[in-house]
Amino acid sequence: GASIGAWRMATACLNDPVSAFQRLGHDYIHQHYELAPGQKRVSADQVSETFGRNLLAFYGGRVPEVLNHPRYRLHIVTSRGRHMLGTEHGLRTPLGYLGAFLTNTVKRKAMGAWLERVVFSSGGAGEGPAPLPFATQDYRTRRVLLSEANFNPALQASCSIPFVLRAIHDIPGAPK
């Protein structure tokens, strides 16, 4: 999954998924981001920091349940910015996303010049990443073994909506 889908799929891999989904529903609906005095809107830094803390609290100590589920393998889909989208910048970032959007309308495969799909996949004990359940020929894709070290940053990266949350950089095991 990607974005909230990744969060839902990771939750499905927890022991006692029914209570985990009840908590997910509650936590998702009751997200709250405090405005500082004089602030008109919450900054991407504030949303990112709060959201990251909430993910850590939600999955804290439970990541092995997700990674070692007896039946399911989790695939977290993220996008890695390339060239202009390799770092966040007030002008280059919106122009880079505009370029990716326009390129995608003309030829999807060419979008790989702007973005690279990075999929973090769980495996069983001692296994490499599980096979992907979807095609990846549309543009450049890399695979990374999902681990305890990269679970939270990968999940937050998947949920990081451009301009609302900050991009997550240098995830363990992934390309820079």
CSV table of N, CA and C in Angstrom, one decimal:
chain,number,residue,atom,x,y,z
A,1,GLY,N,0.8,-1.2,0.0
A,1,GLY,CA,0.0,0.0,0.0
A,1,GLY,C,0.9,1.3,0.0
A,2,ALA,N,0.2,2.3,-0.3
A,2,ALA,CA,0.9,3.7,-0.2
A,2,ALA,C,0.0,4.6,0.6
A,3,SER,N,0.6,5.5,1.3
A,3,SER,CA,-0.1,6.5,2.1
A,3,SER,C,-1.0,5.8,3.2
A,4,ILE,N,-2.2,6.1,3.3
A,4,ILE,CA,-3.0,5.5,4.4
A,4,ILE,C,-3.2,4.0,4.1
A,5,GLY,N,-3.1,3.6,2.8
A,5,GLY,CA,-3.2,2.2,2.5
A,5,GLY,C,-2.0,1.4,3.1
A,6,ALA,N,-0.8,2.0,3.2
A,6,ALA,CA,0.3,1.4,3.8
A,6,ALA,C,0.1,1.2,5.3
A,7,TRP,N,-0.5,2.2,5.9
A,7,TRP,CA,-0.8,2.2,7.3
A,7,TRP,C,-1.8,1.1,7.6
A,8,ARG,N,-2.8,1.0,6.8
A,8,ARG,CA,-3.9,0.0,6.9
A,8,ARG,C,-3.3,-1.4,6.7
A,9,MET,N,-2.5,-1.6,5.7
A,9,MET,CA,-1.9,-2.9,5.5
A,9,MET,C,-1.0,-3.3,6.6
A,10,ALA,N,-0.2,-2.4,7.1
A,10,ALA,CA,0.7,-2.7,8.2
A,10,ALA,C,-0.1,-3.1,9.4
A,11,THR,N,-1.2,-2.4,9.6
A,11,THR,CA,-2.1,-2.7,10.8
A,11,THR,C,-2.7,-4.1,10.6
A,12,ALA,N,-3.0,-4.5,9.4
A,12,ALA,CA,-3.6,-5.8,9.2
A,12,ALA,C,-2.6,-6.9,9.6
A,13,CYS,N,-1.3,-6.6,9.6
A,13,CYS,CA,-0.3,-7.6,9.9
A,13,CYS,C,0.0,-7.7,11.4
A,14,LEU,N,-0.7,-6.9,12.2
A,14,LEU,CA,-0.5,-7.0,13.6
A,14,LEU,C,-1.3,-8.1,14.2
A,15,ASN,N,-0.8,-8.6,15.4
A,15,ASN,CA,-1.6,-9.6,16.1
A,15,ASN,C,-2.9,-8.9,16.6
A,16,ASP,N,-4.0,-9.5,16.6
A,16,ASP,CA,-5.3,-8.9,17.0
A,16,ASP,C,-5.6,-7.7,16.1
A,17,PRO,N,-5.7,-7.9,14.8
A,17,PRO,CA,-6.0,-6.8,13.9
A,17,PRO,C,-7.3,-6.1,14.1
A,18,VAL,N,-8.3,-6.7,14.7
A,18,VAL,CA,-9.6,-6.1,14.9
A,18,VAL,C,-9.4,-4.9,15.9
A,19,SER,N,-8.8,-5.1,17.0
A,19,SER,CA,-8.5,-4.0,17.9
A,19,SER,C,-7.5,-3.0,17.4
A,20,ALA,N,-6.6,-3.5,16.6
A,20,ALA,CA,-5.6,-2.6,16.0
A,20,ALA,C,-6.3,-1.6,15.0
A,21,PHE,N,-7.3,-2.2,14.2
A,21,PHE,CA,-8.0,-1.3,13.3
A,21,PHE,C,-8.9,-0.4,14.0
A,22,GLN,N,-9.5,-0.8,15.1
A,22,GLN,CA,-10.3,0.2,15.9
A,22,GLN,C,-9.4,1.3,16.4
A,23,ARG,N,-8.2,1.0,16.8
A,23,ARG,CA,-7.3,2.1,17.3
A,23,ARG,C,-6.9,2.9,16.1
A,24,LEU,N,-6.6,2.3,15.0
A,24,LEU,CA,-6.2,3.1,13.8
A,24,LEU,C,-7.3,4.1,13.4
A,25,GLY,N,-8.6,3.6,13.4
A,25,GLY,CA,-9.7,4.5,13.0
A,25,GLY,C,-9.8,5.6,14.0
A,26,HIS,N,-9.7,5.3,15.3
A,26,HIS,CA,-9.7,6.4,16.3
A,26,HIS,C,-8.6,7.4,16.1
A,27,ASP,N,-7.3,6.8,16.0
A,27,ASP,CA,-6.2,7.7,15.9
A,27,ASP,C,-6.2,8.6,14.6
A,28,TYR,N,-6.7,8.0,13.5
A,28,TYR,CA,-6.7,8.7,12.3
A,28,TYR,C,-7.7,9.8,12.3
A,29,ILE,N,-8.9,9.6,12.8
A,29,ILE,CA,-9.9,10.6,12.9
A,29,ILE,C,-9.6,11.7,13.9
A,30,HIS,N,-8.9,11.3,15.0
A,30,HIS,CA,-8.6,12.3,16.0
A,30,HIS,C,-7.2,12.9,15.9
A,31,GLN,N,-6.6,12.9,14.8
A,31,GLN,CA,-5.3,13.6,14.6
A,31,GLN,C,-5.6,15.0,14.9
A,32,HIS,N,-4.6,15.7,15.6
A,32,HIS,CA,-4.8,17.1,15.9
A,32,HIS,C,-3.4,17.7,15.9
A,33,TYR,N,-3.3,18.9,15.2
A,33,TYR,CA,-2.1,19.6,15.1
A,33,TYR,C,-2.3,21.0,15.6
A,34,GLU,N,-1.6,21.3,16.7
A,34,GLU,CA,-1.8,22.5,17.4
A,34,GLU,C,-1.1,23.7,16.7
A,35,LEU,N,-1.8,24.8,16.6
A,35,LEU,CA,-1.3,26.0,16.0
A,35,LEU,C,-0.6,26.8,17.1
A,36,ALA,N,0.6,27.3,16.8
A,36,ALA,CA,1.3,28.2,17.8
A,36,ALA,C,0.6,29.6,17.7
A,37,PRO,N,0.7,30.3,18.8
A,37,PRO,CA,0.1,31.7,18.8
A,37,PRO,C,0.6,32.5,17.6
A,38,GLY,N,-0.3,33.1,16.9
A,38,GLY,CA,0.0,33.9,15.7
A,38,GLY,C,0.2,33.1,14.4
A,39,GLN,N,0.1,31.8,14.5
A,39,GLN,CA,0.3,30.9,13.4
A,39,GLN,C,-1.0,30.7,12.7
A,40,LYS,N,-1.1,30.9,11.3
A,40,LYS,CA,-2.3,30.7,10.6
A,40,LYS,C,-2.6,29.3,10.1
A,41,ARG,N,-1.5,28.6,9.9
A,41,ARG,CA,-1.7,27.2,9.5
A,41,ARG,C,-0.5,26.4,10.0
A,42,VAL,N,-0.7,25.1,10.2
A,42,VAL,CA,0.3,24.2,10.7
A,42,VAL,C,1.4,24.0,9.6
A,43,SER,N,2.6,24.0,10.0
A,43,SER,CA,3.7,23.9,9.0
A,43,SER,C,3.9,22.4,8.7
A,44,ALA,N,4.5,22.1,7.6
A,44,ALA,CA,4.9,20.8,7.2
A,44,ALA,C,5.8,20.1,8.2
A,45,ASP,N,6.7,20.9,8.8
A,45,ASP,CA,7.6,20.4,9.9
A,45,ASP,C,6.8,19.9,11.1
A,46,GLN,N,5.8,20.7,11.5
A,46,GLN,CA,5.0,20.3,12.7
A,46,GLN,C,4.2,19.1,12.4
A,47,VAL,N,3.6,19.0,11.2
A,47,VAL,CA,2.8,17.8,10.8
A,47,VAL,C,3.7,16.6,10.8
A,48,SER,N,4.8,16.7,10.2
A,48,SER,CA,5.8,15.6,10.0
A,48,SER,C,6.2,15.1,11.4
A,49,GLU,N,6.6,16.0,12.3
A,49,GLU,CA,7.1,15.7,13.6
A,49,GLU,C,6.0,15.0,14.4
A,50,THR,N,4.8,15.5,14.4
A,50,THR,CA,3.7,14.9,15.2
A,50,THR,C,3.3,13.6,14.6
A,51,PHE,N,3.2,13.5,13.3
A,51,PHE,CA,2.8,12.3,12.6
A,51,PHE,C,3.8,11.2,12.9
A,52,GLY,N,5.1,11.5,12.8
A,52,GLY,CA,6.2,10.6,13.1
A,52,GLY,C,6.1,10.0,14.5
A,53,ARG,N,5.8,10.9,15.5
A,53,ARG,CA,5.7,10.5,16.9
A,53,ARG,C,4.5,9.5,17.0
A,54,ASN,N,3.4,9.9,16.3
A,54,ASN,CA,2.2,9.0,16.4
A,54,ASN,C,2.4,7.6,15.8
A,55,LEU,N,3.2,7.6,14.7
A,55,LEU,CA,3.5,6.2,14.1
A,55,LEU,C,4.3,5.4,15.1
A,56,LEU,N,5.3,6.1,15.7
A,56,LEU,CA,6.1,5.4,16.7
A,56,LEU,C,5.3,4.9,17.8
A,57,ALA,N,4.4,5.7,18.3
A,57,ALA,CA,3.5,5.2,19.4
A,57,ALA,C,2.6,4.1,19.0
A,58,PHE,N,2.1,4.2,17.7
A,58,PHE,CA,1.1,3.1,17.3
A,58,PHE,C,1.8,1.8,17.1
A,59,TYR,N,3.0,1.8,16.5
A,59,TYR,CA,3.7,0.5,16.2
A,59,TYR,C,4.8,0.2,17.2
A,60,GLY,N,5.0,1.1,18.2
A,60,GLY,CA,6.1,0.9,19.1
A,60,GLY,C,6.2,-0.5,19.7
A,61,GLY,N,7.3,-1.2,19.5
A,61,GLY,CA,7.5,-2.6,20.0
A,61,GLY,C,6.7,-3.7,19.2
A,62,ARG,N,6.0,-3.3,18.2
A,62,ARG,CA,5.1,-4.3,17.5
A,62,ARG,C,5.6,-4.5,16.0
A,63,VAL,N,6.6,-3.9,15.6
A,63,VAL,CA,7.1,-4.0,14.2
A,63,VAL,C,7.4,-5.5,13.9
A,64,PRO,N,8.0,-6.3,14.8
A,64,PRO,CA,8.2,-7.7,14.5
A,64,PRO,C,7.0,-8.5,14.1
A,65,GLU,N,5.8,-8.1,14.7
A,65,GLU,CA,4.6,-8.7,14.4
A,65,GLU,C,4.3,-8.5,12.9
A,66,VAL,N,4.5,-7.3,12.4
A,66,VAL,CA,4.2,-6.9,11.0
A,66,VAL,C,5.2,-7.7,10.1
A,67,LEU,N,6.5,-7.6,10.5
A,67,LEU,CA,7.5,-8.2,9.6
A,67,LEU,C,7.5,-9.7,9.5
A,68,ASN,N,7.0,-10.4,10.6
A,68,ASN,CA,7.0,-11.8,10.6
A,68,ASN,C,5.6,-12.4,10.6
A,69,HIS,N,4.6,-11.7,10.0
A,69,HIS,CA,3.3,-12.3,9.9
A,69,HIS,C,3.3,-13.6,9.2
A,70,PRO,N,2.6,-14.6,9.8
A,70,PRO,CA,2.7,-16.0,9.2
A,70,PRO,C,2.1,-16.1,7.8
A,71,ARG,N,1.2,-15.2,7.4
A,71,ARG,CA,0.5,-15.3,6.1
A,71,ARG,C,0.8,-14.1,5.2
A,72,TYR,N,0.9,-12.9,5.7
A,72,TYR,CA,1.0,-11.7,4.8
A,72,TYR,C,2.4,-11.2,4.7
A,73,ARG,N,2.7,-10.6,3.6
A,73,ARG,CA,3.9,-9.8,3.4
A,73,ARG,C,3.6,-8.4,3.0
A,74,LEU,N,4.1,-7.5,3.7
A,74,LEU,CA,3.8,-6.1,3.6
A,74,LEU,C,4.7,-5.5,2.5
A,75,HIS,N,4.2,-4.7,1.6
A,75,HIS,CA,4.9,-3.9,0.7
A,75,HIS,C,4.5,-2.4,0.8
A,76,ILE,N,5.5,-1.6,1.2
A,76,ILE,CA,5.2,-0.2,1.4
A,76,ILE,C,5.8,0.6,0.2
A,77,VAL,N,4.9,1.2,-0.5
A,77,VAL,CA,5.3,1.9,-1.7
A,77,VAL,C,5.7,3.4,-1.4
A,78,THR,N,6.9,3.8,-1.8
A,78,THR,CA,7.3,5.2,-1.6
A,78,THR,C,7.8,5.7,-3.0
A,79,SER,N,8.0,7.0,-3.0
A,79,SER,CA,8.6,7.7,-4.2
A,79,SER,C,9.8,8.4,-3.8
A,80,ARG,N,10.9,8.2,-4.5
A,80,ARG,CA,12.2,8.9,-4.3
A,80,ARG,C,12.3,10.0,-5.3
A,81,GLY,N,12.5,11.2,-4.9
A,81,GLY,CA,12.7,12.3,-5.8
A,81,GLY,C,14.0,12.2,-6.5
A,82,ARG,N,14.0,12.5,-7.8
A,82,ARG,CA,15.3,12.6,-8.5
A,82,ARG,C,15.5,14.0,-9.1
A,83,HIS,N,16.8,14.3,-9.3
A,83,HIS,CA,17.1,15.6,-9.9
A,83,HIS,C,16.5,16.8,-9.1
A,84,MET,N,15.6,17.6,-9.7
A,84,MET,CA,15.0,18.7,-9.0
A,84,MET,C,14.2,18.3,-7.7
A,85,LEU,N,13.7,17.1,-7.7
A,85,LEU,CA,13.0,16.6,-6.6
A,85,LEU,C,13.8,15.9,-5.5
A,86,GLY,N,15.1,15.9,-5.7
A,86,GLY,CA,16.0,15.2,-4.8
A,86,GLY,C,16.1,15.9,-3.4
A,87,THR,N,15.9,17.2,-3.4
A,87,THR,CA,15.8,17.9,-2.1
A,87,THR,C,14.6,18.8,-2.1
A,88,GLU,N,14.2,19.2,-1.0
A,88,GLU,CA,13.0,20.1,-0.9
A,88,GLU,C,13.5,21.6,-1.0
A,89,HIS,N,12.8,22.3,-1.8
A,89,HIS,CA,13.2,23.7,-2.0
A,89,HIS,C,11.9,24.5,-2.4
A,90,GLY,N,11.7,25.7,-1.9
A,90,GLY,CA,10.5,26.5,-2.1
A,90,GLY,C,10.1,26.6,-3.6
A,91,LEU,N,11.0,26.7,-4.5
A,91,LEU,CA,10.7,26.9,-5.9
A,91,LEU,C,10.9,25.6,-6.7
A,92,ARG,N,12.0,25.0,-6.5
A,92,ARG,CA,12.3,23.8,-7.3
A,92,ARG,C,11.3,22.6,-7.1
A,93,THR,N,10.9,22.5,-5.8
A,93,THR,CA,10.0,21.3,-5.5
A,93,THR,C,8.6,21.5,-6.3
A,94,PRO,N,7.9,22.6,-6.2
A,94,PRO,CA,6.7,22.7,-7.0
A,94,PRO,C,6.9,22.6,-8.5
A,95,LEU,N,8.0,23.1,-9.0
A,95,LEU,CA,8.4,23.0,-10.4
A,95,LEU,C,8.7,21.5,-10.8
A,96,GLY,N,9.4,20.8,-9.9
A,96,GLY,CA,9.6,19.4,-10.2
A,96,GLY,C,8.4,18.6,-10.2
A,97,TYR,N,7.4,18.8,-9.3
A,97,TYR,CA,6.2,18.1,-9.3
A,97,TYR,C,5.3,18.4,-10.5
A,98,LEU,N,5.4,19.7,-10.9
A,98,LEU,CA,4.7,20.1,-12.2
A,98,LEU,C,5.3,19.3,-13.4
A,99,GLY,N,6.6,19.3,-13.4
A,99,GLY,CA,7.3,18.5,-14.5
A,99,GLY,C,6.9,17.0,-14.5
A,100,ALA,N,6.9,16.4,-13.3
A,100,ALA,CA,6.5,15.0,-13.2
A,100,ALA,C,5.1,14.8,-13.6
A,101,PHE,N,4.2,15.7,-13.2
A,101,PHE,CA,2.8,15.6,-13.6
A,101,PHE,C,2.6,15.7,-15.2
A,102,LEU,N,3.3,16.7,-15.8
A,102,LEU,CA,3.2,16.9,-17.2
A,102,LEU,C,3.8,15.7,-18.0
A,103,THR,N,4.9,15.3,-17.5
A,103,THR,CA,5.6,14.1,-18.1
A,103,THR,C,4.7,12.9,-18.0
A,104,ASN,N,4.1,12.7,-16.9
A,104,ASN,CA,3.2,11.5,-16.7
A,104,ASN,C,2.0,11.6,-17.7
A,105,THR,N,1.5,12.8,-18.0
A,105,THR,CA,0.4,12.9,-18.9
A,105,THR,C,0.8,12.5,-20.3
A,106,VAL,N,2.0,12.7,-20.7
A,106,VAL,CA,2.5,12.4,-22.0
A,106,VAL,C,3.0,11.0,-22.1
A,107,LYS,N,3.8,10.6,-21.2
A,107,LYS,CA,4.4,9.2,-21.3
A,107,LYS,C,4.8,8.8,-19.9
A,108,ARG,N,4.0,7.8,-19.3
A,108,ARG,CA,4.2,7.4,-17.9
A,108,ARG,C,5.6,7.0,-17.6
A,109,LYS,N,6.2,6.2,-18.5
A,109,LYS,CA,7.6,5.7,-18.3
A,109,LYS,C,8.6,6.8,-18.1
A,110,ALA,N,8.4,7.9,-18.8
A,110,ALA,CA,9.3,9.1,-18.7
A,110,ALA,C,9.2,9.8,-17.3
A,111,MET,N,8.2,9.5,-16.5
A,111,MET,CA,8.1,10.0,-15.2
A,111,MET,C,9.3,9.6,-14.3
A,112,GLY,N,9.9,8.5,-14.7
A,112,GLY,CA,11.0,8.0,-14.0
A,112,GLY,C,12.2,9.0,-13.9
A,113,ALA,N,12.2,10.0,-14.8
A,113,ALA,CA,13.2,11.0,-14.8
A,113,ALA,C,13.0,11.9,-13.5
A,114,TRP,N,11.8,11.9,-13.0
A,114,TRP,CA,11.5,12.8,-11.9
A,114,TRP,C,11.4,12.0,-10.5
A,115,LEU,N,10.8,10.8,-10.6
A,115,LEU,CA,10.5,10.0,-9.4
A,115,LEU,C,10.9,8.6,-9.7
A,116,GLU,N,11.4,8.0,-8.6
A,116,GLU,CA,11.7,6.5,-8.7
A,116,GLU,C,10.9,5.9,-7.6
A,117,ARG,N,10.2,4.8,-7.9
A,117,ARG,CA,9.4,4.0,-6.9
A,117,ARG,C,10.4,3.2,-6.1
A,118,VAL,N,10.3,3.3,-4.8
A,118,VAL,CA,11.1,2.4,-3.9
A,118,VAL,C,10.1,1.6,-3.1
A,119,VAL,N,10.1,0.3,-3.2
A,119,VAL,CA,9.2,-0.5,-2.5
A,119,VAL,C,9.9,-1.3,-1.4
A,120,PHE,N,9.5,-1.1,-0.1
A,120,PHE,CA,10.0,-1.7,1.0
A,120,PHE,C,9.1,-3.0,1.3
A,121,SER,N,9.7,-4.2,1.2
A,121,SER,CA,8.9,-5.4,1.3
A,121,SER,C,9.4,-6.3,2.4
A,122,SER,N,8.5,-6.8,3.2
A,122,SER,CA,8.8,-7.7,4.3
A,122,SER,C,9.2,-9.0,3.6
A,123,GLY,N,9.9,-9.9,4.4
A,123,GLY,CA,10.2,-11.2,4.0
A,123,GLY,C,10.0,-12.1,5.2
A,124,GLY,N,10.0,-13.4,5.1
A,124,GLY,CA,9.9,-14.2,6.3
A,124,GLY,C,11.3,-14.3,6.9
A,125,ALA,N,11.4,-15.1,8.0
A,125,ALA,CA,12.7,-15.3,8.7
A,125,ALA,C,13.8,-15.7,7.7
A,126,GLY,N,14.8,-14.9,7.6
A,126,GLY,CA,15.9,-15.2,6.7
A,126,GLY,C,15.7,-15.1,5.2
A,127,GLU,N,14.5,-14.6,4.9
A,127,GLU,CA,14.2,-14.4,3.4
A,127,GLU,C,14.6,-13.0,3.0
A,128,GLY,N,14.7,-12.9,1.7
A,128,GLY,CA,14.9,-11.5,1.1
A,128,GLY,C,13.5,-10.9,1.0
A,129,PRO,N,13.3,-9.8,0.3
A,129,PRO,CA,12.0,-9.2,0.1
A,129,PRO,C,11.1,-10.2,-0.6
A,130,ALA,N,9.8,-10.2,-0.2
A,130,ALA,CA,8.8,-11.0,-0.9
A,130,ALA,C,8.6,-10.5,-2.3
A,131,PRO,N,8.2,-11.4,-3.2
A,131,PRO,CA,7.9,-10.9,-4.6
A,131,PRO,C,6.8,-9.9,-4.6
A,132,LEU,N,6.9,-8.9,-5.5
A,132,LEU,CA,5.9,-7.9,-5.6
A,132,LEU,C,4.6,-8.4,-6.2
A,133,PRO,N,3.4,-8.0,-5.7
A,133,PRO,CA,2.2,-8.5,-6.2
A,133,PRO,C,1.6,-7.6,-7.3
A,134,PHE,N,2.5,-6.7,-7.9
A,134,PHE,CA,2.0,-5.8,-8.9
A,134,PHE,C,3.2,-5.6,-9.9
A,135,ALA,N,2.8,-5.1,-11.1
A,135,ALA,CA,3.9,-4.9,-12.1
A,135,ALA,C,4.6,-3.6,-11.9
A,136,THR,N,5.9,-3.5,-12.3
A,136,THR,CA,6.7,-2.3,-12.1
A,136,THR,C,7.4,-1.9,-13.4
A,137,GLN,N,6.8,-2.3,-14.5
A,137,GLN,CA,7.5,-1.9,-15.8
A,137,GLN,C,7.1,-0.4,-16.2
A,138,ASP,N,6.2,0.2,-15.5
A,138,ASP,CA,5.8,1.5,-15.9
A,138,ASP,C,6.9,2.6,-15.7
A,139,TYR,N,7.7,2.5,-14.7
A,139,TYR,CA,8.8,3.3,-14.5
A,139,TYR,C,9.8,2.7,-13.5
A,140,ARG,N,10.9,3.3,-13.3
A,140,ARG,CA,12.0,2.8,-12.5
A,140,ARG,C,11.5,2.4,-11.1
A,141,THR,N,11.9,1.2,-10.6
A,141,THR,CA,11.5,0.7,-9.3
A,141,THR,C,12.7,0.1,-8.6
A,142,ARG,N,12.9,0.4,-7.4
A,142,ARG,CA,13.9,-0.3,-6.6
A,142,ARG,C,13.2,-1.1,-5.4
A,143,ARG,N,13.8,-2.2,-5.0
A,143,ARG,CA,13.3,-3.0,-3.9
A,143,ARG,C,14.2,-2.9,-2.7
A,144,VAL,N,13.7,-2.8,-1.5
A,144,VAL,CA,14.4,-2.8,-0.3
A,144,VAL,C,13.8,-3.7,0.7
A,145,LEU,N,14.6,-4.5,1.4
A,145,LEU,CA,14.0,-5.3,2.5
A,145,LEU,C,13.5,-4.5,3.6
A,146,LEU,N,12.2,-4.7,4.0
A,146,LEU,CA,11.7,-3.9,5.1
A,146,LEU,C,12.2,-4.6,6.4
A,147,SER,N,12.6,-3.7,7.3
A,147,SER,CA,13.2,-4.2,8.6
A,147,SER,C,12.8,-3.3,9.7
A,148,GLU,N,13.1,-3.6,10.9
A,148,GLU,CA,12.8,-2.8,12.1
A,148,GLU,C,13.5,-1.4,11.9
A,149,ALA,N,14.6,-1.4,11.3
A,149,ALA,CA,15.4,-0.1,11.2
A,149,ALA,C,14.7,0.8,10.2
A,150,ASN,N,14.1,0.3,9.2
A,150,ASN,CA,13.5,1.2,8.2
A,150,ASN,C,12.0,1.3,8.2
A,151,PHE,N,11.3,0.5,9.0
A,151,PHE,CA,9.9,0.4,9.0
A,151,PHE,C,9.2,1.8,9.2
A,152,ASN,N,9.5,2.4,10.3
A,152,ASN,CA,8.8,3.7,10.6
A,152,ASN,C,9.1,4.8,9.6
A,153,PRO,N,10.4,5.0,9.2
A,153,PRO,CA,10.7,6.0,8.2
A,153,PRO,C,10.1,5.6,6.8
A,154,ALA,N,10.0,4.4,6.4
A,154,ALA,CA,9.4,4.0,5.2
A,154,ALA,C,7.9,4.3,5.2
A,155,LEU,N,7.3,3.9,6.3
A,155,LEU,CA,5.8,4.1,6.4
A,155,LEU,C,5.5,5.6,6.4
A,156,GLN,N,6.3,6.4,7.1
A,156,GLN,CA,6.1,7.9,7.1
A,156,GLN,C,6.4,8.4,5.7
A,157,ALA,N,7.4,7.9,5.0
A,157,ALA,CA,7.7,8.4,3.7
A,157,ALA,C,6.5,8.1,2.7
A,158,SER,N,5.9,7.0,2.9
A,158,SER,CA,4.8,6.6,2.0
A,158,SER,C,3.6,7.5,2.3
A,159,CYS,N,3.4,8.0,3.6
A,159,CYS,CA,2.3,8.8,4.0
A,159,CYS,C,2.6,10.3,3.8
A,160,SER,N,3.8,10.7,3.4
A,160,SER,CA,4.2,12.1,3.3
A,160,SER,C,3.7,12.7,2.0
A,161,ILE,N,2.6,13.4,2.2
A,161,ILE,CA,2.0,14.1,1.0
A,161,ILE,C,2.8,15.4,0.8
A,162,PRO,N,3.3,15.6,-0.4
A,162,PRO,CA,4.1,16.7,-0.7
A,162,PRO,C,3.4,18.0,-0.3
A,163,PHE,N,4.2,18.9,0.3
A,163,PHE,CA,3.8,20.2,0.8
A,163,PHE,C,3.0,20.2,2.1
A,164,VAL,N,2.5,19.0,2.5
A,164,VAL,CA,1.8,18.9,3.8
A,164,VAL,C,2.7,18.3,4.9
A,165,LEU,N,3.5,17.3,4.5
A,165,LEU,CA,4.6,16.7,5.3
A,165,LEU,C,5.9,16.9,4.6
A,166,ARG,N,7.0,16.8,5.4
A,166,ARG,CA,8.3,16.9,4.8
A,166,ARG,C,8.7,15.5,4.3
A,167,ALA,N,9.5,15.5,3.2
A,167,ALA,CA,10.0,14.2,2.7
A,167,ALA,C,10.9,13.6,3.8
A,168,ILE,N,11.0,12.3,3.7
A,168,ILE,CA,11.8,11.5,4.6
A,168,ILE,C,13.1,11.2,3.8
A,169,HIS,N,14.2,11.6,4.3
A,169,HIS,CA,15.5,11.3,3.6
A,169,HIS,C,16.3,10.2,4.3
A,170,ASP,N,17.1,9.6,3.4
A,170,ASP,CA,18.1,8.6,3.9
A,170,ASP,C,17.6,7.5,4.8
A,171,ILE,N,16.6,6.8,4.3
A,171,ILE,CA,16.0,5.7,5.0
A,171,ILE,C,17.0,4.5,5.0
A,172,PRO,N,17.2,3.9,6.1
A,172,PRO,CA,18.2,2.8,6.2
A,172,PRO,C,17.9,1.7,5.1
A,173,GLY,N,18.9,1.3,4.4
A,173,GLY,CA,18.9,0.3,3.4
A,173,GLY,C,18.4,0.8,2.0
A,174,ALA,N,17.9,2.0,2.0
A,174,ALA,CA,17.4,2.6,0.7
A,174,ALA,C,18.4,3.5,0.0
A,175,PRO,N,18.2,3.8,-1.2
A,175,PRO,CA,19.1,4.7,-1.9
A,175,PRO,C,19.0,6.1,-1.2
A,176,LYS,N,20.0,6.9,-1.2
A,176,LYS,CA,20.0,8.3,-0.7
A,176,LYS,C,18.9,9.1,-1.4
